[in-house]
PDB file of C-alpha atoms and ligand atoms in Angstrom:
ATOM      1  CA  MET A   2     -30.155 -33.324   1.857  1.00  0.00           C
ATOM      2  CA  LYS A   3     -26.720 -32.495   3.263  1.00  0.00           C
ATOM      3  CA  LYS A   4     -23.322 -33.899   2.419  1.00  0.00           C
ATOM      4  CA  THR A   5     -21.015 -34.706   5.365  1.00  0.00           C
ATOM      5  CA  LEU A   6     -17.425 -33.611   4.737  1.00  0.00           C
ATOM      6  CA  SER A   7     -14.068 -33.627   6.504  1.00  0.00           C
ATOM      7  CA  PRO A   8     -13.600 -30.560   8.779  1.00  0.00           C
ATOM      8  CA  LYS A   9     -13.560 -27.247   6.850  1.00  0.00           C
ATOM      9  CA  PRO A  10     -12.737 -23.710   8.108  1.00  0.00           C
ATOM     10  CA  TRP A  11     -16.100 -22.452   6.864  1.00  0.00           C
ATOM     11  CA  LEU A  12     -17.099 -19.693   9.235  1.00  0.00           C
ATOM     12  CA  PHE A  13     -18.681 -16.669   7.517  1.00  0.00           C
ATOM     13  CA  PRO A  14     -18.582 -13.736   7.163  1.00  0.00           C
ATOM     14  CA  ARG A  15     -14.894 -12.997   7.767  1.00  0.00           C
ATOM     15  CA  PRO A  16     -13.759  -9.398   8.256  1.00  0.00           C
ATOM     16  CA  VAL A  17     -11.183  -7.819   5.958  1.00  0.00           C
ATOM     17  CA  LEU A  18      -8.509  -6.049   7.998  1.00  0.00           C
ATOM     18  CA  LEU A  19      -5.123  -4.426   7.465  1.00  0.00           C
ATOM     19  CA  VAL A  20      -2.742  -5.133  10.337  1.00  0.00           C
ATOM     20  CA  THR A  21       0.237  -2.786  10.636  1.00  0.00           C
ATOM     21  CA  THR A  22       3.489  -3.545  12.452  1.00  0.00           C
ATOM     22  CA  ARG A  23       6.858  -1.864  13.127  1.00  0.00           C
ATOM     23  CA  ASP A  24       9.812  -4.216  13.548  1.00  0.00           C
ATOM     24  CA  VAL A  25      12.785  -3.778  15.915  1.00  0.00           C
ATOM     25  CA  ALA A  26      14.712  -2.059  13.071  1.00  0.00           C
ATOM     26  CA  ASP A  27      11.787   0.437  12.678  1.00  0.00           C
ATOM     27  CA  LYS A  28      10.579  -1.002   9.342  1.00  0.00           C
ATOM     28  CA  ASP A  29       6.816  -0.774   8.933  1.00  0.00           C
ATOM     29  CA  ASN A  30       4.666  -3.423   7.269  1.00  0.00           C
ATOM     30  CA  ILE A  31       1.031  -4.175   6.430  1.00  0.00           C
ATOM     31  CA  ILE A  32      -0.613  -7.618   6.217  1.00  0.00           C
ATOM     32  CA  THR A  33      -4.155  -8.366   5.082  1.00  0.00           C
ATOM     33  CA  VAL A  34      -5.980 -10.542   7.622  1.00  0.00           C
ATOM     34  CA  SER A  35      -9.435 -12.113   7.663  1.00  0.00           C
ATOM     35  CA  TRP A  36      -9.038 -14.868  10.272  1.00  0.00           C
ATOM     36  CA  ALA A  37      -9.794 -12.461  13.103  1.00  0.00           C
ATOM     37  CA  GLY A  38     -12.560 -11.442  15.466  1.00  0.00           C
ATOM     38  CA  MET A  39     -13.680  -9.758  18.682  1.00  0.00           C
ATOM     39  CA  ALA A  40     -13.013 -11.836  21.797  1.00  0.00           C
ATOM     40  CA  CYS A  41     -13.789  -9.886  25.004  1.00  0.00           C
ATOM     41  CA  THR A  42     -15.555  -6.694  26.170  1.00  0.00           C
ATOM     42  CA  HIS A  43     -13.704  -6.006  29.458  1.00  0.00           C
ATOM     43  CA  PRO A  44     -10.847  -5.684  28.725  1.00  0.00           C
ATOM     44  CA  PRO A  45     -11.526  -5.166  25.006  1.00  0.00           C
ATOM     45  CA  MET A  46      -9.710  -8.022  23.293  1.00  0.00           C
ATOM     46  CA  LEU A  47      -9.547  -9.296  19.723  1.00  0.00           C
ATOM     47  CA  THR A  48      -7.820 -12.199  17.994  1.00  0.00           C
ATOM     48  CA  VAL A  49      -5.752 -12.396  14.836  1.00  0.00           C
ATOM     49  CA  SER A  50      -4.644 -15.756  13.439  1.00  0.00           C
ATOM     50  CA  LEU A  51      -1.406 -15.805  11.445  1.00  0.00           C
ATOM     51  CA  ARG A  52       0.447 -18.513   9.563  1.00  0.00           C
ATOM     52  CA  LYS A  53       3.933 -19.015  10.961  1.00  0.00           C
ATOM     53  CA  SER A  54       5.427 -18.340   7.495  1.00  0.00           C
ATOM     54  CA  ARG A  55       4.127 -14.720   7.378  1.00  0.00           C
ATOM     55  CA  HIS A  56       6.749 -12.018   7.895  1.00  0.00           C
ATOM     56  CA  SER A  57       4.225 -10.249  10.159  1.00  0.00           C
ATOM     57  CA  HIS A  58       4.069 -13.336  12.386  1.00  0.00           C
ATOM     58  CA  ALA A  59       7.770 -13.004  13.333  1.00  0.00           C
ATOM     59  CA  VAL A  60       7.468  -9.229  13.814  1.00  0.00           C
ATOM     60  CA  ILE A  61       4.432  -9.475  16.112  1.00  0.00           C
ATOM     61  CA  LEU A  62       6.034 -12.298  18.087  1.00  0.00           C
ATOM     62  CA  ALA A  63       9.065 -10.043  18.690  1.00  0.00           C
ATOM     63  CA  THR A  64       7.288  -6.723  19.382  1.00  0.00           C
ATOM     64  CA  LYS A  65       3.974  -7.958  20.878  1.00  0.00           C
ATOM     65  CA  GLU A  66       2.214  -4.966  19.276  1.00  0.00           C
ATOM     66  CA  PHE A  67       0.186  -4.170  16.162  1.00  0.00           C
ATOM     67  CA  VAL A  68      -2.617  -1.979  14.845  1.00  0.00           C
ATOM     68  CA  VAL A  69      -5.822  -3.332  13.310  1.00  0.00           C
ATOM     69  CA  ASN A  70      -6.989  -0.932  10.584  1.00  0.00           C
ATOM     70  CA  ILE A  71     -10.436  -1.392   9.021  1.00  0.00           C
ATOM     71  CA  PRO A  72     -10.264  -0.600   5.291  1.00  0.00           C
ATOM     72  CA  THR A  73     -13.215   0.523   3.159  1.00  0.00           C
ATOM     73  CA  SER A  74     -14.098  -0.833  -0.284  1.00  0.00           C
ATOM     74  CA  LYS A  75     -12.100   2.099  -1.755  1.00  0.00           C
ATOM     75  CA  GLN A  76      -8.928   0.407  -0.485  1.00  0.00           C
ATOM     76  CA  ARG A  77      -9.670  -2.993  -2.073  1.00  0.00           C
ATOM     77  CA  GLU A  78      -6.642  -2.895  -4.377  1.00  0.00           C
ATOM     78  CA  ALA A  79      -4.298  -2.022  -1.500  1.00  0.00           C
ATOM     79  CA  VAL A  80      -5.858  -4.849   0.525  1.00  0.00           C
ATOM     80  CA  GLU A  81      -5.086  -7.325  -2.287  1.00  0.00           C
ATOM     81  CA  LEU A  82      -1.529  -6.049  -2.571  1.00  0.00           C
ATOM     82  CA  CYS A  83      -0.913  -6.328   1.185  1.00  0.00           C
ATOM     83  CA  GLY A  84      -2.365  -9.850   1.080  1.00  0.00           C
ATOM     84  CA  THR A  85      -0.207 -11.109  -1.807  1.00  0.00           C
ATOM     85  CA  SER A  86       3.252  -9.567  -1.231  1.00  0.00           C
ATOM     86  CA  SER A  87       5.568  -9.946   1.743  1.00  0.00           C
ATOM     87  CA  GLY A  88       7.159  -7.302   3.912  1.00  0.00           C
ATOM     88  CA  LYS A  89      10.275  -9.505   3.877  1.00  0.00           C
ATOM     89  CA  ASP A  90      11.239  -8.017   0.516  1.00  0.00           C
ATOM     90  CA  THR A  91       8.794  -5.163  -0.192  1.00  0.00           C
ATOM     91  CA  ASP A  92       7.735  -1.839   1.327  1.00  0.00           C
ATOM     92  CA  LYS A  93       3.953  -2.187   1.196  1.00  0.00           C
ATOM     93  CA  PHE A  94       3.360   1.387   2.385  1.00  0.00           C
ATOM     94  CA  SER A  95       5.129   2.813  -0.697  1.00  0.00           C
ATOM     95  CA  LEU A  96       3.692   0.169  -3.050  1.00  0.00           C
ATOM     96  CA  SER A  97       0.092   0.647  -1.900  1.00  0.00           C
ATOM     97  CA  GLY A  98       0.195   4.426  -1.537  1.00  0.00           C
ATOM     98  CA  LEU A  99      -1.398   4.125   1.918  1.00  0.00           C
ATOM     99  CA  SER A 100      -0.308   6.828   4.379  1.00  0.00           C
ATOM    100  CA  LYS A 101       1.104   6.396   7.881  1.00  0.00           C
ATOM    101  CA  VAL A 102      -0.006   8.311  10.965  1.00  0.00           C
ATOM    102  CA  PRO A 103       1.763   7.835  14.316  1.00  0.00           C
ATOM    103  CA  ALA A 104      -0.197   5.805  16.875  1.00  0.00           C
ATOM    104  CA  SER A 105      -0.631   6.994  20.491  1.00  0.00           C
ATOM    105  CA  VAL A 106       0.488   3.955  22.483  1.00  0.00           C
ATOM    106  CA  VAL A 107       2.157   1.406  20.180  1.00  0.00           C
ATOM    107  CA  ALA A 108       5.080   1.890  17.775  1.00  0.00           C
ATOM    108  CA  ALA A 109       3.286   0.508  14.696  1.00  0.00           C
ATOM    109  CA  PRO A 110       1.661   3.229  12.547  1.00  0.00           C
ATOM    110  CA  LEU A 111      -2.039   3.781  11.836  1.00  0.00           C
ATOM    111  CA  ILE A 112      -3.244   3.787   8.223  1.00  0.00           C
ATOM    112  CA  ALA A 113      -4.705   7.260   7.598  1.00  0.00           C
ATOM    113  CA  GLU A 114      -7.157   6.098   4.888  1.00  0.00           C
ATOM    114  CA  CYS A 115      -8.822   3.525   7.203  1.00  0.00           C
ATOM    115  CA  PRO A 116     -11.744   5.027   9.180  1.00  0.00           C
ATOM    116  CA  ILE A 117     -11.096   2.889  12.285  1.00  0.00           C
ATOM    117  CA  ASN A 118      -7.710   2.018  13.818  1.00  0.00           C
ATOM    118  CA  LEU A 119      -7.385  -0.184  16.903  1.00  0.00           C
ATOM    119  CA  GLU A 120      -4.016  -0.074  18.671  1.00  0.00           C
ATOM    120  CA  CYS A 121      -3.327  -3.501  20.181  1.00  0.00           C
ATOM    121  CA  LYS A 122      -0.924  -5.122  22.634  1.00  0.00           C
ATOM    122  CA  VAL A 123      -0.546  -8.908  22.504  1.00  0.00           C
ATOM    123  CA  ARG A 124      -1.539 -10.597  25.792  1.00  0.00           C
ATOM    124  CA  HIS A 125      -1.450 -14.286  24.729  1.00  0.00           C
ATOM    125  CA  VAL A 126      -0.026 -16.317  21.842  1.00  0.00           C
ATOM    126  CA  LEU A 127      -1.685 -19.676  21.289  1.00  0.00           C
ATOM    127  CA  PRO A 128       0.067 -22.116  18.919  1.00  0.00           C
ATOM    128  CA  LEU A 129      -2.689 -23.970  17.068  1.00  0.00           C
ATOM    129  CA  GLY A 130      -0.952 -25.791  14.185  1.00  0.00           C
ATOM    130  CA  SER A 131      -0.586 -24.079  10.831  1.00  0.00           C
ATOM    131  CA  HIS A 132      -1.508 -20.763  12.535  1.00  0.00           C
ATOM    132  CA  ASP A 133      -0.737 -19.059  15.833  1.00  0.00           C
ATOM    133  CA  LEU A 134      -3.578 -17.178  17.496  1.00  0.00           C
ATOM    134  CA  PHE A 135      -2.612 -13.736  18.809  1.00  0.00           C
ATOM    135  CA  VAL A 136      -4.972 -12.568  21.537  1.00  0.00           C
ATOM    136  CA  ALA A 137      -4.515  -8.826  21.918  1.00  0.00           C
ATOM    137  CA  GLU A 138      -5.967  -6.049  24.046  1.00  0.00           C
ATOM    138  CA  ILE A 139      -7.219  -2.905  22.297  1.00  0.00           C
ATOM    139  CA  VAL A 140      -5.382  -0.111  24.113  1.00  0.00           C
ATOM    140  CA  LYS A 141      -6.531   2.861  21.998  1.00  0.00           C
ATOM    141  CA  THR A 142      -9.197   3.454  19.312  1.00  0.00           C
ATOM    142  CA  HIS A 143      -9.196   6.067  16.540  1.00  0.00           C
ATOM    143  CA  VAL A 144     -12.354   6.704  14.534  1.00  0.00           C
ATOM    144  CA  LEU A 145     -13.362   9.106  11.792  1.00  0.00           C
ATOM    145  CA  HIS A 146     -15.929  11.706  12.991  1.00  0.00           C
ATOM    146  CA  ALA A 147     -18.054  11.045   9.895  1.00  0.00           C
ATOM    147  CA  ILE A 148     -18.914   7.503  11.016  1.00  0.00           C
ATOM    148  CA  LEU A 149     -19.857   8.380  14.595  1.00  0.00           C
ATOM    149  CA  ARG A 150     -23.467   8.888  15.664  1.00  0.00           C
ATOM    150  CA  GLU A 151     -24.343  11.995  17.694  1.00  0.00           C
ATOM    151  CA  GLU A 152     -24.815   9.911  20.842  1.00  0.00           C
ATOM    152  CA  GLY A 153     -21.292   8.495  20.400  1.00  0.00           C
ATOM    153  CA  GLY A 154     -22.079   5.053  18.907  1.00  0.00           C
ATOM    154  CA  LEU A 155     -20.726   3.826  15.608  1.00  0.00           C
ATOM    155  CA  ASN A 156     -22.707   4.498  12.430  1.00  0.00           C
ATOM    156  CA  ASP A 157     -21.540   1.222  10.917  1.00  0.00           C
ATOM    157  CA  GLU A 158     -23.757   1.629   7.843  1.00  0.00           C
ATOM    158  CA  ALA A 159     -21.469   4.504   6.824  1.00  0.00           C
ATOM    159  CA  LEU A 160     -18.362   2.366   7.338  1.00  0.00           C
ATOM    160  CA  ASP A 161     -18.314   0.729   3.878  1.00  0.00           C
ATOM    161  CA  CYS A 162     -16.134  -2.130   5.157  1.00  0.00           C
ATOM    162  CA  MET A 163     -15.640  -5.481   3.400  1.00  0.00           C
ATOM    163  CA  ALA A 164     -16.000  -9.196   4.146  1.00  0.00           C
ATOM    164  CA  TRP A 165     -13.995 -12.063   2.622  1.00  0.00           C
ATOM    165  CA  GLY A 166     -15.470 -15.358   1.441  1.00  0.00           C
ATOM    166  CA  SER A 167     -15.203 -17.726  -1.549  1.00  0.00           C
ATOM    167  CA  GLU A 168     -11.944 -15.929  -2.495  1.00  0.00           C
ATOM    168  CA  GLU A 169     -13.930 -12.741  -3.145  1.00  0.00           C
ATOM    169  CA  PHE A 170     -14.461  -9.400  -1.422  1.00  0.00           C
ATOM    170  CA  PHE A 171     -18.018  -8.454  -0.458  1.00  0.00           C
ATOM    171  CA  LYS A 172     -19.483  -5.181   0.729  1.00  0.00           C
ATOM    172  CA  VAL A 173     -20.835  -5.680   4.256  1.00  0.00           C
ATOM    173  CA  PHE A 174     -23.354  -2.866   4.565  1.00  0.00           C
ATOM    174  CA  THR A 175     -25.881  -1.944   1.954  1.00  0.00           C
ATOM    175  CA  GLN A 176     -28.710   0.554   1.718  1.00  0.00           C
ATOM    176  CA  ARG A 177     -31.162   0.445   4.604  1.00  0.00           C
ATOM    177  CA  LYS A 178     -33.996  -0.641   2.269  1.00  0.00           C
ATOM    178  CA  HIS A 179     -32.074  -3.884   1.677  1.00  0.00           C
ATOM    179  CA  LEU A 180     -31.713  -4.780   5.357  1.00  0.00           C
ATOM    180  CA  LEU A 181     -33.254  -8.166   6.213  1.00  0.00           C
ATOM    181  CA  VAL A 182     -34.950  -6.713   9.295  1.00  0.00           C
ATOM    182  CA  PRO A 183     -35.133  -2.908   9.333  1.00  0.00           C
ATOM    183  CA  ARG A 184     -33.804  -1.724  12.680  1.00  0.00           C
ATOM    184  CA  PHE A 185     -36.311   0.964  13.625  1.00  0.00           C
ATOM    185  CA  GLN A 186     -39.837  -0.432  13.093  1.00  0.00           C
TER     186      GLN A 186
HETATM  187  C1  FMN B 223      -8.363 -11.384   1.944  1.00  0.00           C
HETATM  188  C2  FMN B 223      -7.130 -12.005   2.547  1.00  0.00           C
HETATM  189  C3  FMN B 223      -7.160 -12.450   3.849  1.00  0.00           C
HETATM  190  C4  FMN B 223      -6.026 -13.025   4.453  1.00  0.00           C
HETATM  191  N1  FMN B 223      -6.092 -13.448   5.753  1.00  0.00           N
HETATM  192  C5  FMN B 223      -4.992 -13.968   6.343  1.00  0.00           C
HETATM  193  C6  FMN B 223      -5.039 -14.371   7.715  1.00  0.00           C
HETATM  194  O1  FMN B 223      -6.048 -14.198   8.415  1.00  0.00           O
HETATM  195  N2  FMN B 223      -3.920 -14.920   8.260  1.00  0.00           N
HETATM  196  C7  FMN B 223      -2.751 -15.093   7.539  1.00  0.00           C
HETATM  197  O2  FMN B 223      -1.761 -15.610   8.085  1.00  0.00           O
HETATM  198  N3  FMN B 223      -2.691 -14.701   6.234  1.00  0.00           N
HETATM  199  C8  FMN B 223      -3.764 -14.143   5.635  1.00  0.00           C
HETATM  200  N4  FMN B 223      -3.710 -13.731   4.324  1.00  0.00           N
HETATM  201  C9  FMN B 223      -2.454 -13.879   3.574  1.00  0.00           C
HETATM  202  C10 FMN B 223      -1.430 -12.775   3.897  1.00  0.00           C
HETATM  203  O3  FMN B 223      -2.039 -11.494   3.864  1.00  0.00           O
HETATM  204  C11 FMN B 223      -0.276 -12.813   2.855  1.00  0.00           C
HETATM  205  O4  FMN B 223       0.370 -14.053   2.913  1.00  0.00           O
HETATM  206  C12 FMN B 223       0.715 -11.665   3.004  1.00  0.00           C
HETATM  207  O5  FMN B 223       1.446 -11.602   1.798  1.00  0.00           O
HETATM  208  C13 FMN B 223       1.677 -11.845   4.171  1.00  0.00           C
HETATM  209  O6  FMN B 223       2.408 -10.660   4.338  1.00  0.00           O
HETATM  210  P1  FMN B 223       3.740 -10.539   5.227  1.00  0.00           P
HETATM  211  O7  FMN B 223       4.661 -11.660   4.775  1.00  0.00           O
HETATM  212  O8  FMN B 223       4.273  -9.171   4.896  1.00  0.00           O
HETATM  213  O9  FMN B 223       3.372 -10.674   6.651  1.00  0.00           O
HETATM  214  C14 FMN B 223      -4.826 -13.158   3.698  1.00  0.00           C
HETATM  215  C15 FMN B 223      -4.790 -12.704   2.365  1.00  0.00           C
HETATM  216  C16 FMN B 223      -5.932 -12.125   1.793  1.00  0.00           C
HETATM  217  C17 FMN B 223      -5.863 -11.640   0.362  1.00  0.00           C
END
């Protein structure tokens, strides 16, 4: 038996990301984002969906640049802070204790504690309603050596990233023995 409901935004799992920006006055900010995803291989493109009321929305619209940083479960508290306070009136870098590292291509900083940082340039902005969809090209990738496989691929099991659903944070990867279908059999 299924109940038929009005339309709901119920797509799972949703990634947990920290998006960094630098505004035209050189002030840096961090926003927690989960309405996001990969969109294209060549060129590598991703999407981030932001409410028009977010401070980060105005900054990204003006600068057309940002960095997507993938936090680990160790940064859960910082993720909550960056998702509940606004860069309009707070400095989330000092409040969270997260550290900045200069990016290579864009002005926005990388978050040192995040094992993956994707520098992005906005190629399209699609007004959808409550949210605008930012379609951005990944122009540089930074990754911690410890989560790379010898052949160069990503050892995502070691990533310890999070997903967001039912107003809770979940660990995405677990021990190999708990995988639904073990990969190498
Ligand atoms: C787990 C989580 C996910 C979130 N995802 C989004 C999102 O995808 N888009 C969005 O506009 N706001 C999202 N938010 C809310 C913003 O992070 C929040 O409003 C933040 O305070 C805005 O910061 P800013 O005003 O400095 O840009 C999320 C919050 C949390 C806690």
